[in-house]
Every structure is written in structure tokens, then in C-alpha cells.
PDB file of C-alpha atoms and ligand atoms in Angstrom:
ATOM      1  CA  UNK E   1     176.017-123.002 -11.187  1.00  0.00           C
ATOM      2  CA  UNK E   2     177.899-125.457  -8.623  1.00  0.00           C
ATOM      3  CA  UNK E   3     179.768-122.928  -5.851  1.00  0.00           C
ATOM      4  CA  UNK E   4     182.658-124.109  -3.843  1.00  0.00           C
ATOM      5  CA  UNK E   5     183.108-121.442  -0.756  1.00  0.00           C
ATOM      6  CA  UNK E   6     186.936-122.688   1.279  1.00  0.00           C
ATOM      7  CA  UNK E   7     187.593-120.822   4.042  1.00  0.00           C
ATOM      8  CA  UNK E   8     190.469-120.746   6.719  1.00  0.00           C
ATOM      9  CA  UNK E   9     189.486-118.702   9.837  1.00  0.00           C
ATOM     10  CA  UNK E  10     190.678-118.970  13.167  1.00  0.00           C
ATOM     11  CA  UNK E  11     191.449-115.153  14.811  1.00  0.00           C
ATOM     12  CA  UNK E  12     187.786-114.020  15.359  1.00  0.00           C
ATOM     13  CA  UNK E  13     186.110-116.096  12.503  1.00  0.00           C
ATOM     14  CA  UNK E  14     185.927-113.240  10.847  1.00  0.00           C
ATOM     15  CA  UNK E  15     186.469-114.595   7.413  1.00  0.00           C
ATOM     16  CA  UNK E  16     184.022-117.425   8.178  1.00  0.00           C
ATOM     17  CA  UNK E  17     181.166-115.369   8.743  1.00  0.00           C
ATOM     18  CA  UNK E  18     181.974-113.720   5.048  1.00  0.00           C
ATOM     19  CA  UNK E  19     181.975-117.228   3.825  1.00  0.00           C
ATOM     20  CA  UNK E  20     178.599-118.162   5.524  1.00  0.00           C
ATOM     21  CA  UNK E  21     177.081-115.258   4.306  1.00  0.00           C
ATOM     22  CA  UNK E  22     178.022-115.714   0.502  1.00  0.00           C
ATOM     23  CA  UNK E  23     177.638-119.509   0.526  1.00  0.00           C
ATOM     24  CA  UNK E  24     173.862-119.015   2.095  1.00  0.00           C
ATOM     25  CA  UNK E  25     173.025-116.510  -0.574  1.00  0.00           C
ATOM     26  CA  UNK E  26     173.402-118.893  -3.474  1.00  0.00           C
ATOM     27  CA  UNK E  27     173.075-121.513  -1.426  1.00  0.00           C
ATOM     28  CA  UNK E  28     176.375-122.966  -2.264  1.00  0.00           C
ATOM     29  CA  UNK E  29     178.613-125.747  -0.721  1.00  0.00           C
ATOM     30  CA  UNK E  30     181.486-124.278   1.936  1.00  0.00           C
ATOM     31  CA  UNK E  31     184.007-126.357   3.962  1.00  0.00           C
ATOM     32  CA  UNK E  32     186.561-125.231   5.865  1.00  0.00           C
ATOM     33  CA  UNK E  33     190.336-125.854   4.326  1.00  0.00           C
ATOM     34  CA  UNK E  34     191.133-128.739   6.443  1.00  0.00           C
ATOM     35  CA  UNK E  35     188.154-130.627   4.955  1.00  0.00           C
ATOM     36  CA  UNK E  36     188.768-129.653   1.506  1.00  0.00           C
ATOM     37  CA  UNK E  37     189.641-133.174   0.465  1.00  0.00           C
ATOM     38  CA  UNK E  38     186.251-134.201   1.223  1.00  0.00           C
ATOM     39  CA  UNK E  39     185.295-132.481  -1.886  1.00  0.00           C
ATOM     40  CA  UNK E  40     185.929-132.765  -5.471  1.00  0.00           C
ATOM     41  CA  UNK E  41     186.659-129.651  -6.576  1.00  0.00           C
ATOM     42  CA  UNK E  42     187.248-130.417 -10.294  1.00  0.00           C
ATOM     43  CA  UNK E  43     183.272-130.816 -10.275  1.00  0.00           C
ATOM     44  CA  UNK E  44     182.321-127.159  -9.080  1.00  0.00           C
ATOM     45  CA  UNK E  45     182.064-124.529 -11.965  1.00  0.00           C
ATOM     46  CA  UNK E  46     183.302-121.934  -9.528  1.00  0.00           C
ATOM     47  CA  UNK E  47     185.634-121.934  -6.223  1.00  0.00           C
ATOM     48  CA  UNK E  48     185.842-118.990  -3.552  1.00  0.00           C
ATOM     49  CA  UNK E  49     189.144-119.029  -1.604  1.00  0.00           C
ATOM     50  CA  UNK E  50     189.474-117.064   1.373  1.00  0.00           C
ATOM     51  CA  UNK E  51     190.915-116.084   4.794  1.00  0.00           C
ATOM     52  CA  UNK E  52     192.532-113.849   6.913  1.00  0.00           C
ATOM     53  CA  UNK E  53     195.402-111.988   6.636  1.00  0.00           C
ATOM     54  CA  UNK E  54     198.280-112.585   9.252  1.00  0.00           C
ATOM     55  CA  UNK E  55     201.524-111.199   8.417  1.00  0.00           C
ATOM     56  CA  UNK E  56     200.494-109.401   5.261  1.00  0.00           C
ATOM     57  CA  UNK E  57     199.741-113.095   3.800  1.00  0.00           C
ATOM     58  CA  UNK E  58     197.009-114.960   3.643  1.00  0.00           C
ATOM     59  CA  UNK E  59     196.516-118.592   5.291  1.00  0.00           C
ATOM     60  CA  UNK E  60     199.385-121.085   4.850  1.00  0.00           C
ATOM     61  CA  UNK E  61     196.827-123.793   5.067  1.00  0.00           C
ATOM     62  CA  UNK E  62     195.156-122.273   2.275  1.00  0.00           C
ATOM     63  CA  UNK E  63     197.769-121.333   0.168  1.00  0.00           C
ATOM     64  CA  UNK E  64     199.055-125.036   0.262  1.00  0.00           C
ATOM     65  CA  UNK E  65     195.164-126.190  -0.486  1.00  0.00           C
ATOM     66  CA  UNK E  66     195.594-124.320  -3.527  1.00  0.00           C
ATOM     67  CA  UNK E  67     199.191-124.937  -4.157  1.00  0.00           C
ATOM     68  CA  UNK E  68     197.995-128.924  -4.551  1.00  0.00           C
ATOM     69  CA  UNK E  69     194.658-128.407  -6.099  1.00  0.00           C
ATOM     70  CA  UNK E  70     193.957-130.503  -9.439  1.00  0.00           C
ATOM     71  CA  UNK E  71     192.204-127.850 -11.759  1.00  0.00           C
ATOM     72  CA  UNK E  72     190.678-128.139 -14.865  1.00  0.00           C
ATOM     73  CA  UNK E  73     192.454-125.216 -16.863  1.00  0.00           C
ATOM     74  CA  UNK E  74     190.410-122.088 -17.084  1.00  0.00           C
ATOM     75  CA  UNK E  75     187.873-123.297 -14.194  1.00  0.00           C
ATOM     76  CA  UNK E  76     186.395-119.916 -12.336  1.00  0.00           C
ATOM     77  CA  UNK E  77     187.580-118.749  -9.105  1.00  0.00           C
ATOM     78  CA  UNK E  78     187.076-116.159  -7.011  1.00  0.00           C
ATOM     79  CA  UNK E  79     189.156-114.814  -3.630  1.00  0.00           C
ATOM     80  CA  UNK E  80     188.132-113.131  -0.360  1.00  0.00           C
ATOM     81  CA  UNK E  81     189.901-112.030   2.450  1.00  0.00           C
ATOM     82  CA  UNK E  82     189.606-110.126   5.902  1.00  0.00           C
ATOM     83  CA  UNK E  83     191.943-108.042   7.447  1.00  0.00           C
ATOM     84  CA  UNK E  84     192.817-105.282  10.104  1.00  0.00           C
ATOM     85  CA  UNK E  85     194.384-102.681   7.493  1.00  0.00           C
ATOM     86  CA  UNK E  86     193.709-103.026   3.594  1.00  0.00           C
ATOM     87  CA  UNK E  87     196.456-102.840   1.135  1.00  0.00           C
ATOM     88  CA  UNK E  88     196.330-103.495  -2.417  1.00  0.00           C
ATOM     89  CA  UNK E  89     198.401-106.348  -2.537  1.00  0.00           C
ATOM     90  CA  UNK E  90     196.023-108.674  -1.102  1.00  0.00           C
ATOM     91  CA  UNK E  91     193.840-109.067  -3.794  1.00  0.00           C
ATOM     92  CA  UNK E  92     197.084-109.319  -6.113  1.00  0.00           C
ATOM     93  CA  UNK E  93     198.872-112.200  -4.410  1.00  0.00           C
ATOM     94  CA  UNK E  94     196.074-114.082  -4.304  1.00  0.00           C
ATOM     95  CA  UNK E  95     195.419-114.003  -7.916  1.00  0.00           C
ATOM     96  CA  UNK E  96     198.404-114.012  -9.148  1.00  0.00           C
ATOM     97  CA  UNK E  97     198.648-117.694  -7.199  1.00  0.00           C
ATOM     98  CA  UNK E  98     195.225-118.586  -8.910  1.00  0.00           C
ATOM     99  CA  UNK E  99     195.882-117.287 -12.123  1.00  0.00           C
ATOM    100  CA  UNK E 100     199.639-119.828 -11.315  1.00  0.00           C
ATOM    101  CA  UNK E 101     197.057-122.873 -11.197  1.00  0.00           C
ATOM    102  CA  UNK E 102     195.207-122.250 -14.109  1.00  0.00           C
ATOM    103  CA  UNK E 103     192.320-120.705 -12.326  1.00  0.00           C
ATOM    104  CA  UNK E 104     190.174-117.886 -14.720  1.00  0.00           C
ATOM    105  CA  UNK E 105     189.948-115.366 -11.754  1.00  0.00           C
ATOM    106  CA  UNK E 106     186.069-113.432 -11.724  1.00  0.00           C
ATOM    107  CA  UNK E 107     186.942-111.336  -8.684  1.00  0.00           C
ATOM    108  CA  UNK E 108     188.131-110.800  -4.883  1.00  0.00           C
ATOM    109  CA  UNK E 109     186.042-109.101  -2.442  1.00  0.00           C
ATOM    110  CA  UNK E 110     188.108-108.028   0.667  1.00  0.00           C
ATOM    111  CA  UNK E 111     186.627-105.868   4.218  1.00  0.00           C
ATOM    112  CA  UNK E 112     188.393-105.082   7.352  1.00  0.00           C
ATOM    113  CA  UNK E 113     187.322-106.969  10.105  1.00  0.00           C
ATOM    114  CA  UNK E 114     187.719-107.375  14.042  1.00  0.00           C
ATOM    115  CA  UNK E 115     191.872-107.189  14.934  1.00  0.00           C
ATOM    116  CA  UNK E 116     193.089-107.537  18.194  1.00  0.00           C
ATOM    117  CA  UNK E 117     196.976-109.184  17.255  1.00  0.00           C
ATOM    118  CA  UNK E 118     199.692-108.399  19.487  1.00  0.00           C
ATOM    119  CA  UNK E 119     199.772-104.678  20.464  1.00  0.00           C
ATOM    120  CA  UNK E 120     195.922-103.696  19.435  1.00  0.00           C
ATOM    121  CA  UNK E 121     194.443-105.855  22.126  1.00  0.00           C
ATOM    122  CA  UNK E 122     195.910-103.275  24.767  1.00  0.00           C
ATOM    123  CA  UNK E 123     193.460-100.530  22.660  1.00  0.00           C
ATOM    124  CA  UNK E 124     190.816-103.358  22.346  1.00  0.00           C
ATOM    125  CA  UNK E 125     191.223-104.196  18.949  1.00  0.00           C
ATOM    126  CA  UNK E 126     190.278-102.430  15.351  1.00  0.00           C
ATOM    127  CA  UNK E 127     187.178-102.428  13.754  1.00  0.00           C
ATOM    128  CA  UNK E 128     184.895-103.930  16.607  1.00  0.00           C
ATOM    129  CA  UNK E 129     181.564-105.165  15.407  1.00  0.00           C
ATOM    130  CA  UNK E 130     183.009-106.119  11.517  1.00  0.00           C
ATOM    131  CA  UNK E 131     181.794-107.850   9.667  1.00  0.00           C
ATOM    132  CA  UNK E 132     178.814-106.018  10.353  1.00  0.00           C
ATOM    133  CA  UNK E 133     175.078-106.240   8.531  1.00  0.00           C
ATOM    134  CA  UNK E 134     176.477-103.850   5.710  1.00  0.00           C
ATOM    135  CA  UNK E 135     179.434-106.354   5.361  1.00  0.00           C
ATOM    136  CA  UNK E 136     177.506-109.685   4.935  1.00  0.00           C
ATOM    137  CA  UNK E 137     175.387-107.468   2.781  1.00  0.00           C
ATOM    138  CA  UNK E 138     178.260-106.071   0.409  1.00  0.00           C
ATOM    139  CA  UNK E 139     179.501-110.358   0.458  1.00  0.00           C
ATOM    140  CA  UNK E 140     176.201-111.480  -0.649  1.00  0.00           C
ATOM    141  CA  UNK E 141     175.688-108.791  -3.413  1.00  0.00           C
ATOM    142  CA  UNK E 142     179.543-109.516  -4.554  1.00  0.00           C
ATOM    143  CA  UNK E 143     178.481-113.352  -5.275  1.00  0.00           C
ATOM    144  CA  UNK E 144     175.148-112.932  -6.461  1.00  0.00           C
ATOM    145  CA  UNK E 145     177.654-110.396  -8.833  1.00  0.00           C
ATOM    146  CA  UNK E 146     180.341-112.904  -9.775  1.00  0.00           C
ATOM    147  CA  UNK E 147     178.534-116.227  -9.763  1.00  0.00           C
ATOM    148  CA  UNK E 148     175.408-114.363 -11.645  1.00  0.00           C
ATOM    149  CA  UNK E 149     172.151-116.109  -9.659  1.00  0.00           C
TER     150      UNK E 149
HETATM  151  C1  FMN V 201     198.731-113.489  13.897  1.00  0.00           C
HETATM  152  C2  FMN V 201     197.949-112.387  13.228  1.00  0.00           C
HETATM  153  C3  FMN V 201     198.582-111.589  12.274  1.00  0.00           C
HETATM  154  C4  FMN V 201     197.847-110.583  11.595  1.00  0.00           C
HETATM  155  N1  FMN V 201     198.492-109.843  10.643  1.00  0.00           N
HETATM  156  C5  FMN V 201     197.785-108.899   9.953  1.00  0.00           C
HETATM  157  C6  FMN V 201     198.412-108.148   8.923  1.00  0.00           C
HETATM  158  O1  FMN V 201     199.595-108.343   8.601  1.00  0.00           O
HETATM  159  N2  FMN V 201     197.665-107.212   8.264  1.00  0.00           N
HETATM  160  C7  FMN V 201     196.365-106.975   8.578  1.00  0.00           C
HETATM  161  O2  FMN V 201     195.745-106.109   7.947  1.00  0.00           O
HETATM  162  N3  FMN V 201     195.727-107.687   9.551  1.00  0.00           N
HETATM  163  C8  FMN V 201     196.405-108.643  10.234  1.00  0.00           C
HETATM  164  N4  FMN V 201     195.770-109.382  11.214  1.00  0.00           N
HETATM  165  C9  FMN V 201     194.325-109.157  11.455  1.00  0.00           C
HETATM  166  C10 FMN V 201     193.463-110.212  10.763  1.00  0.00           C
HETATM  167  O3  FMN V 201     193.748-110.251   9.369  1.00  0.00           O
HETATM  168  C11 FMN V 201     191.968-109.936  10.925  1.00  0.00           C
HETATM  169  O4  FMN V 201     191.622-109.868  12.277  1.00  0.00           O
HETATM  170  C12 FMN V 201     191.165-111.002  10.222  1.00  0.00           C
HETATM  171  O5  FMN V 201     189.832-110.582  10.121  1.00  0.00           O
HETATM  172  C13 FMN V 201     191.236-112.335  10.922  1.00  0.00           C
HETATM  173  O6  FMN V 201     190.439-113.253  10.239  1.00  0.00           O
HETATM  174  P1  FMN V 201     189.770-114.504  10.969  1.00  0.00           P
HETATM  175  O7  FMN V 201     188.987-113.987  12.160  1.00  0.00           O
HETATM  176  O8  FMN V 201     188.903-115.082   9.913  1.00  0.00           O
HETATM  177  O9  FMN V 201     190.885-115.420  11.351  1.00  0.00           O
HETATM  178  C14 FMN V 201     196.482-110.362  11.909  1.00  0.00           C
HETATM  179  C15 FMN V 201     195.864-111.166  12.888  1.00  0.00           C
HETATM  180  C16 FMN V 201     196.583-112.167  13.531  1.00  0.00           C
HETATM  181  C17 FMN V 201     195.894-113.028  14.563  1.00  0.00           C
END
């Protein structure tokens, strides 16, 4: 199975060290979004999208990587994300913008993760320490899950 892991990350590289963790587990290929283009993503039998929430969305840069992917219709993908607070809707937008593509979505694995925006750097930030072990750990078992190897 030929893994694509895309990640954008730039607040604690939070989201990155998810990606790492999942790509090294199935020792899959991961790039950044800004080098996406060095890739040819019709070739991969599976693509992970992920980064951080900021402002209850996720990435620009990634959303636009997506918005001008070429797919072949019904090619897997899978989402991640990272975030101070959960709510549901993250795993929703992102697949509803997959499923918009033509992507055949096999799952979205999401943990909170290190926050210090605006205000919470006074308190010294949420969730200090995540991702921890138990999170790389819950990231490799999800793609070992989805990507079956
Ligand atoms: C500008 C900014 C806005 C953010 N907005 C949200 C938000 O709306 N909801 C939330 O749960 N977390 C929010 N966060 C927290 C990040 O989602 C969280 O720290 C995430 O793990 C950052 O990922 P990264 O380190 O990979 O960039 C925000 C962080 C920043 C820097």
C-alpha cells in the first residue's frame, strides 16, 4: 500500500509530530503542504491530510492543496488534525471537502495538543506535553487501522 502523509504545522508542530509518527509506522512518504507538488499524488493508494486547527478551521494552505488536487475518483483518504478544544465539526468539514474531491474517506483521527494562542499563553498554554507517548501511540495504531499493514 503506497501512503501519502501532508501535513501543515507551524504553532508548536504539533500536528507534525502526529504525522511523523504515522508515516514512520508504515513507513510511508510525508511532505509538508508547501512541497506537495513535489509529489504525484494520483500514484499513492491512500493520502492523510492534516493540520492544526486555528480559528475553528483547519490550514488554508491545506485546504487550497486539496481544493487543487487532481484525484482519481474514489482514491482513499484519510484526515487528522490537532487542536486546543475538540468539537465535532472538525472531522466533518474535513470530509465533507474530501468526499467534494472525489476522495473515498477511511477515517480522521483528531487529539488535543499543546495551545498557547492569544489569551492561554498568560496561563501557559493547554495541554502541555501533547502529543504525548499515548498520542503517537493512538496515531500509529489508527494507521496501521485504516491503511491495514
Ligand atoms: C492562530 C491560532 C488559532 C487557533 N485556533 C484554535 C481554535 O479555533 N480551536 C482550537 O481548538 N484550537 C485552536 N488553536 C490551537 C491549535 O489548534 C493547536 O495548538 C494545534 O495543536 C496547533 O497545531 P500545530 O502545532 O501543528 O500548528 C489555535 C492556535 C493558533 C496559533
Amino acid at each position: 500500500m503506497k501512503v501519502l502523509i501532508v501535513y501543515k504545522s507551524y504553532h508548536h508542530m504539533n500536528t507534525e509530530k502526529i504525522a511523523q509518527a504515522m508515516a514512520e509506522e508504515i513507513g510511508a512518504d510525508i511532505t509538508s503542504v508547501e512541497n506537495i507538488g513535489s509529489y504525484d499524488a494520483k500514484s499513492y493508494d491512500v493520502i492523510g491530510f492534516g493540520s492544526g486547527i486555528y480559528a475553528w478551521q483547519y490550514h488554508k494552505a491545506l485546504t487550497n492543496a486539496i481544493e487543487g488536487i487532481d484525484v482519481i475518483p474514489g482514491q482513499k483518504a484519510f484526515s487528522f488534525c490537532t487542536y486546543g478544544k475538540k468539537i465535532d465539526k472538525f472531522e466533518k468539514i474535513m470530509g465533507e471537502l474530501l468526499k467534494s474531491k472525489g476522495f473515498d474517506v477511511i477515517g480522521h483521527f483528531g487529539r488535543e495538543a499543546f495551545d498557547t494562542f492569544g489569551p492561554l499563553k498568560l496561563v501557559g498554554g493547554i495541554n502541555k506535553g501533547r502529543p504525548n507517548e499515548q498520542d503517537l501511540e493512538d496515531a500509529k495504531k489508527f494507521i496501521r487501522d485504516v491503511v491495514g499493514s
